[in-house]
CSV table of N, CA, C and O in Angstrom, one decimal:
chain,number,residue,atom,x,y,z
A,933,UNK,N,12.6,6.6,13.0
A,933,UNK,CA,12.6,6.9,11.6
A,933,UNK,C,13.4,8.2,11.4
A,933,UNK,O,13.1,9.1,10.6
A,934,UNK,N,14.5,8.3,12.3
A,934,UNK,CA,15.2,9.8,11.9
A,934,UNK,C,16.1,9.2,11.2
A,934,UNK,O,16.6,8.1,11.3
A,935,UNK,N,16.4,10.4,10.2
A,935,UNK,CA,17.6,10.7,9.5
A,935,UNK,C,17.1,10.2,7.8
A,935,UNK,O,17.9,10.0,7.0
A,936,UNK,N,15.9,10.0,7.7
A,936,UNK,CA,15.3,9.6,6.9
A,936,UNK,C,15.3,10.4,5.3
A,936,UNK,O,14.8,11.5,5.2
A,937,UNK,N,15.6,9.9,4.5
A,937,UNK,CA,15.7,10.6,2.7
A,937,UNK,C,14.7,10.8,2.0
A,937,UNK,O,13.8,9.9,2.2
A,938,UNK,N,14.3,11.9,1.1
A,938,UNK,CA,13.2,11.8,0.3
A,938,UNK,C,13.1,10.6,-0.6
A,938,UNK,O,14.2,10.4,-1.2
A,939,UNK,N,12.1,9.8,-0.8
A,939,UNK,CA,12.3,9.4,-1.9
A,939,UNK,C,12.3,9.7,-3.4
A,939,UNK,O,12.8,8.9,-4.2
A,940,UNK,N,11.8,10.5,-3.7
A,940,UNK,CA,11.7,11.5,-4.6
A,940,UNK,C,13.2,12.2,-5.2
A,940,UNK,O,13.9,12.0,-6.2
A,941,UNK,N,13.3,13.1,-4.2
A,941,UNK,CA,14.5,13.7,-4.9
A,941,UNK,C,15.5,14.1,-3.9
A,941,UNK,O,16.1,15.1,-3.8
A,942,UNK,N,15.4,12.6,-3.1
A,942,UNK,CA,17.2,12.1,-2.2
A,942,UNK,C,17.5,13.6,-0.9
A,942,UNK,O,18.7,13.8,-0.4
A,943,UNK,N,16.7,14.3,-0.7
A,943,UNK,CA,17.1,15.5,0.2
A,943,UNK,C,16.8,14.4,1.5
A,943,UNK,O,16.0,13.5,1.7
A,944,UNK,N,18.0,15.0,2.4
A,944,UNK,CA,17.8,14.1,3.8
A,944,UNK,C,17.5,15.2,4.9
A,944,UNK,O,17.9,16.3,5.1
A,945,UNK,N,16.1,13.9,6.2
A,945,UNK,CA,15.8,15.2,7.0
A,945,UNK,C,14.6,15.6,6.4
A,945,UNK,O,14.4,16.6,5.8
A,946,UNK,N,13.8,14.4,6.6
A,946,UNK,CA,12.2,14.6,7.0
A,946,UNK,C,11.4,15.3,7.9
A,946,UNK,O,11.8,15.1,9.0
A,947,UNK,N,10.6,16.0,7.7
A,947,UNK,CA,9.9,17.1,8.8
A,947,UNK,C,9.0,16.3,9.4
A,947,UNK,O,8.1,16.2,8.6
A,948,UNK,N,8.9,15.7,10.5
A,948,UNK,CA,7.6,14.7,11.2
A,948,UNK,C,6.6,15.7,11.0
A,948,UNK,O,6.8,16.9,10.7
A,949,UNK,N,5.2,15.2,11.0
A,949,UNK,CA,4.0,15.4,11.1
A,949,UNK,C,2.8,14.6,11.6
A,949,UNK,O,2.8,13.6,12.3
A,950,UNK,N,1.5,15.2,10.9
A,950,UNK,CA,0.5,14.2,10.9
A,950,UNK,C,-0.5,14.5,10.0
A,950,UNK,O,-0.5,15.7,9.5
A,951,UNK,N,-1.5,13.6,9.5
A,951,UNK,CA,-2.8,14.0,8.9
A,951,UNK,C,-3.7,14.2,9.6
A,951,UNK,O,-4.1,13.5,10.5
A,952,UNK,N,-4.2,15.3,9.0
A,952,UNK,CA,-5.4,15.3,10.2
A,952,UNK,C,-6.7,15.3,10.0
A,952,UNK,O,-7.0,16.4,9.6
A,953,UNK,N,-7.9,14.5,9.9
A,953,UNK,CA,-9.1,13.9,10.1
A,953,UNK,C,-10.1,15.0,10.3
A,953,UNK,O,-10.6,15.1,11.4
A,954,UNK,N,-10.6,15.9,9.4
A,954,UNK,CA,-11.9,17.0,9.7
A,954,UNK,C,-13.1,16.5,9.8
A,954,UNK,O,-13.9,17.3,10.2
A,955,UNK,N,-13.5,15.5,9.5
A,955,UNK,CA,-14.3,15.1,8.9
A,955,UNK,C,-15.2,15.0,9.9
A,955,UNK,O,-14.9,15.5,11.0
A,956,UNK,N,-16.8,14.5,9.8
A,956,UNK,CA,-17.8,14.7,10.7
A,956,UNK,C,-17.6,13.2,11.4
A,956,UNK,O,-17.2,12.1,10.9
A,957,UNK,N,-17.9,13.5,12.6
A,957,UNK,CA,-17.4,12.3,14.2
A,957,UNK,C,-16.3,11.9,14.0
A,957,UNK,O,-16.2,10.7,14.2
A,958,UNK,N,-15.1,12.7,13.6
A,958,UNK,CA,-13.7,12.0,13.6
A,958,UNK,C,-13.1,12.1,15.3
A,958,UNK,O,-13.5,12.4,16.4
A,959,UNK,N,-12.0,11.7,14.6
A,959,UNK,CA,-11.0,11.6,15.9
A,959,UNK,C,-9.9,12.6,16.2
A,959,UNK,O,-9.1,12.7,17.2
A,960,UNK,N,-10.0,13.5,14.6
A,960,UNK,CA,-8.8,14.1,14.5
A,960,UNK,C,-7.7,14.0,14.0
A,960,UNK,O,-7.0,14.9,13.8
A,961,UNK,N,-7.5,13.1,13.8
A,961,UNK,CA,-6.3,12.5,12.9
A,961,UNK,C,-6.8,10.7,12.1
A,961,UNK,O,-7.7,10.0,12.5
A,962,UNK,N,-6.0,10.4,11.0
A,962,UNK,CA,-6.1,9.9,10.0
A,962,UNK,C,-5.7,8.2,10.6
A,962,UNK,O,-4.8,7.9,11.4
A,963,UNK,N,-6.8,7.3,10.0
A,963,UNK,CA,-5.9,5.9,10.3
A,963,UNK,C,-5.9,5.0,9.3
A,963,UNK,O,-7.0,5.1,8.7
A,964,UNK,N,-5.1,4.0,8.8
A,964,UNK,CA,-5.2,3.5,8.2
A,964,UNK,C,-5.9,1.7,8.6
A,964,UNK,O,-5.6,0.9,9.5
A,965,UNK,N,-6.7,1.7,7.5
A,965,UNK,CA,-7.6,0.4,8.0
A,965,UNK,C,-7.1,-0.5,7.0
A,965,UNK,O,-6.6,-0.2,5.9
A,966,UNK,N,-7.3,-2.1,7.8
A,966,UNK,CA,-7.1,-3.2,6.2
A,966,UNK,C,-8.0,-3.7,5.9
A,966,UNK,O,-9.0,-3.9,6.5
A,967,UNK,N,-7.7,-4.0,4.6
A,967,UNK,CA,-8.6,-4.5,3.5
A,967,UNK,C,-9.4,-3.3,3.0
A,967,UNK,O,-9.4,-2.1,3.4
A,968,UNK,N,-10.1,-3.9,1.7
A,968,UNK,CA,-10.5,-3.1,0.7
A,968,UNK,C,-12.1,-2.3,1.1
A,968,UNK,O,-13.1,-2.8,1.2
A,969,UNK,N,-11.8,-1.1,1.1
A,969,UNK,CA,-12.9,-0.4,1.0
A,969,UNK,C,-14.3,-0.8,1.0
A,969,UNK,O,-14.6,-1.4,0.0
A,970,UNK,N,-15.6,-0.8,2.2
A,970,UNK,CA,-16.5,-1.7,2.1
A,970,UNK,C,-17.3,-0.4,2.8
A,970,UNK,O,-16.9,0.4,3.7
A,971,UNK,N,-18.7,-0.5,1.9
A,971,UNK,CA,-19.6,0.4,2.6
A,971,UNK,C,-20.8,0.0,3.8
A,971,UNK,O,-21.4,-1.0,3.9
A,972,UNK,N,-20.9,0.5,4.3
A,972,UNK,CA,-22.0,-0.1,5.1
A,972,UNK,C,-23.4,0.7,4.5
A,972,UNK,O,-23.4,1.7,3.9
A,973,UNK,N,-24.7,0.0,5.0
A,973,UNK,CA,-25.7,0.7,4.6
A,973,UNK,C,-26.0,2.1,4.8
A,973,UNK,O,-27.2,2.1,4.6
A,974,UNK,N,-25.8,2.9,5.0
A,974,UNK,CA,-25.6,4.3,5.7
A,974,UNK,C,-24.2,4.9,4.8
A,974,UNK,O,-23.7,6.0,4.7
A,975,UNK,N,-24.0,4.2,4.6
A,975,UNK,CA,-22.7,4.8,3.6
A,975,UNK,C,-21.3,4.8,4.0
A,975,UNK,O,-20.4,5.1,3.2
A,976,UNK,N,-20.9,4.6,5.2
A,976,UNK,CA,-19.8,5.0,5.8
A,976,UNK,C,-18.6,3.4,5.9
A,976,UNK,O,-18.9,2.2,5.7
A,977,UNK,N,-17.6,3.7,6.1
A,977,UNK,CA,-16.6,2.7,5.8
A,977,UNK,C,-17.3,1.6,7.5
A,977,UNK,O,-17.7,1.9,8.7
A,978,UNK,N,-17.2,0.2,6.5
A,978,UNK,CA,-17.1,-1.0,7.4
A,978,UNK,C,-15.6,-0.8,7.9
A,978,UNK,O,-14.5,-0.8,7.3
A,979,UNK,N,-15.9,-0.6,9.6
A,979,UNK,CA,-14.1,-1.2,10.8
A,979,UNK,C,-14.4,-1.9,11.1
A,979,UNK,O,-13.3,-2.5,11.1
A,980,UNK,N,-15.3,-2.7,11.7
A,980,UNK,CA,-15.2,-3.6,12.9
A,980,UNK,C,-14.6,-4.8,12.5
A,980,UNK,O,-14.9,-5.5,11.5
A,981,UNK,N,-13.9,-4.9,13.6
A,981,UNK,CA,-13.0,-6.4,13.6
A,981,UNK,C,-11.8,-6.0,12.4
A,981,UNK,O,-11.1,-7.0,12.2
A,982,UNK,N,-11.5,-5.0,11.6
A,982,UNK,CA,-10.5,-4.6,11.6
A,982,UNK,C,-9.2,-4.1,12.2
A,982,UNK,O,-9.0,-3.4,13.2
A,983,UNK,N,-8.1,-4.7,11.3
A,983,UNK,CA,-7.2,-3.7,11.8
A,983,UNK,C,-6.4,-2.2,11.4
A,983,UNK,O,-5.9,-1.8,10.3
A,984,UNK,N,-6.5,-1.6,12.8
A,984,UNK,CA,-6.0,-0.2,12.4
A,984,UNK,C,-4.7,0.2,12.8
A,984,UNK,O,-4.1,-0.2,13.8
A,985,UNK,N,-4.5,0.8,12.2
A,985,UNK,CA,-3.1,1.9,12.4
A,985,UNK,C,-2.6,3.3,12.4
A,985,UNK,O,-3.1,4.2,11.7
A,986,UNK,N,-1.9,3.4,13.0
A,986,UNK,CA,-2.3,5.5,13.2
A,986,UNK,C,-1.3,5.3,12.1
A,986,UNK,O,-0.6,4.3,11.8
A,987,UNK,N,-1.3,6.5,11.3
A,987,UNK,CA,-0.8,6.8,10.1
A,987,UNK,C,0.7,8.0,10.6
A,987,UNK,O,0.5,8.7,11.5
A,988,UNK,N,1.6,8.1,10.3
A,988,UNK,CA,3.0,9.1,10.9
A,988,UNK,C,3.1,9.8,9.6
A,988,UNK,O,2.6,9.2,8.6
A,989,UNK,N,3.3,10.4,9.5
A,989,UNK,CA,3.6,11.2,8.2
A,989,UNK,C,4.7,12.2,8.0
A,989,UNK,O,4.8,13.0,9.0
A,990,UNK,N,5.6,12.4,6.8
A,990,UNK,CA,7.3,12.8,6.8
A,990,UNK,C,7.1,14.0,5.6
A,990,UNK,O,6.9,13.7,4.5
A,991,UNK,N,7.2,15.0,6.0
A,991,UNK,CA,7.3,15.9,4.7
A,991,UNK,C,9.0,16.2,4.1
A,991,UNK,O,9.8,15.9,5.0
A,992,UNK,N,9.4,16.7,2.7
A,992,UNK,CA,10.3,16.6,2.7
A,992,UNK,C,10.4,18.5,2.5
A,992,UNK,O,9.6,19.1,1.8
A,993,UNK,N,11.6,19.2,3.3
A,993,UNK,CA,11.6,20.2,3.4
A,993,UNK,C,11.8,20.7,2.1
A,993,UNK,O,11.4,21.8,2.0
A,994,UNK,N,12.4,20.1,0.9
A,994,UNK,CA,12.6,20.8,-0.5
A,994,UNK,C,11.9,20.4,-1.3
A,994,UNK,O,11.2,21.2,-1.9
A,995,UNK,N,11.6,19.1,-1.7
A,995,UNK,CA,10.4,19.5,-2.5
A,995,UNK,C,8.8,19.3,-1.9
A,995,UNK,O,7.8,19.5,-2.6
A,996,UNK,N,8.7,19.0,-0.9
A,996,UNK,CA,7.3,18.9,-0.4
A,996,UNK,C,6.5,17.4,-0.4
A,996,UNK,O,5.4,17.1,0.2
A,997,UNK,N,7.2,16.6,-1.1
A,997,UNK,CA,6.8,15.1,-0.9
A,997,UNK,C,6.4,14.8,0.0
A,997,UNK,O,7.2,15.2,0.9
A,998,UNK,N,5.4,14.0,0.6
A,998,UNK,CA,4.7,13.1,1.8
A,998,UNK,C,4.9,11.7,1.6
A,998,UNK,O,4.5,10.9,0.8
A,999,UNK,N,5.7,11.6,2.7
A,999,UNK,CA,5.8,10.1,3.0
A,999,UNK,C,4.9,9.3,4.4
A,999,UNK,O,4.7,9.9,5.5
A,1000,UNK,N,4.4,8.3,4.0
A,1000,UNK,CA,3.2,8.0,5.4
A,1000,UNK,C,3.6,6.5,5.4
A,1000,UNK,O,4.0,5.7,4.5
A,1001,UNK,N,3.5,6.4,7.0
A,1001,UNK,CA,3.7,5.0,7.6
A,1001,UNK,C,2.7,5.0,8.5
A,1001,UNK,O,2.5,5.8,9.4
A,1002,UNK,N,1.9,3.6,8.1
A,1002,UNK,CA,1.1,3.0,9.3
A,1002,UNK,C,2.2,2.3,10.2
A,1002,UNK,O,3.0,1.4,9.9
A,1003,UNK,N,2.1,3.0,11.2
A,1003,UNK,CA,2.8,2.5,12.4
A,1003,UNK,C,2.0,2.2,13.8
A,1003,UNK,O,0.9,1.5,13.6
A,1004,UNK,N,2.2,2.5,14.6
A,1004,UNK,CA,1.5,1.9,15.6
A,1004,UNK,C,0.0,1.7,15.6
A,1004,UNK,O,-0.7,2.5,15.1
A,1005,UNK,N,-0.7,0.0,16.3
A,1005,UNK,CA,-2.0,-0.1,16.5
A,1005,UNK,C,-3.2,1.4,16.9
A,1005,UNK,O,-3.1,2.2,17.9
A,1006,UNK,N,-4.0,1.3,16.2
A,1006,UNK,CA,-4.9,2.8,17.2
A,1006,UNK,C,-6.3,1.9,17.4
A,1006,UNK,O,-7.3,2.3,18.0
């Protein structure tokens, strides 16, 4: 994914990153799950037998725009 444009306002030369997951019993960083949002009794998001994806994330050095790609299985 180098050499990548904002989409926003066309500056080229995305800053790699990541999101990062605070949250209580995380992992640390952010993933993206499929399908639509489902609670379980306890409140917390239904995964299992889901698929996931680590999330990559592109800042744009002028105006600050975030671009995110689920890319690899996690």
């Amino acid at each position: 994914m180098e050499n990548m444009t904002c989409t926003q306002c066309d500056t080229p030369g995305l800053e790699p990153g990541f999101v990062e997951d605070t949250g209580q019993n995380t992992r640390g960083y952010a993933r993206w799950i499929a399908g639509h949002l489902e609670r379980g009794i306890f409140g917390g998001a239904k995964r299992m037998g889901r698929q996931s994806r680590q999330i990559e994330a592109y800042r744009c050095p002028k105006c600050g725009h975030l671009e995110l790609f689920a890319t690899h299985e996690s």
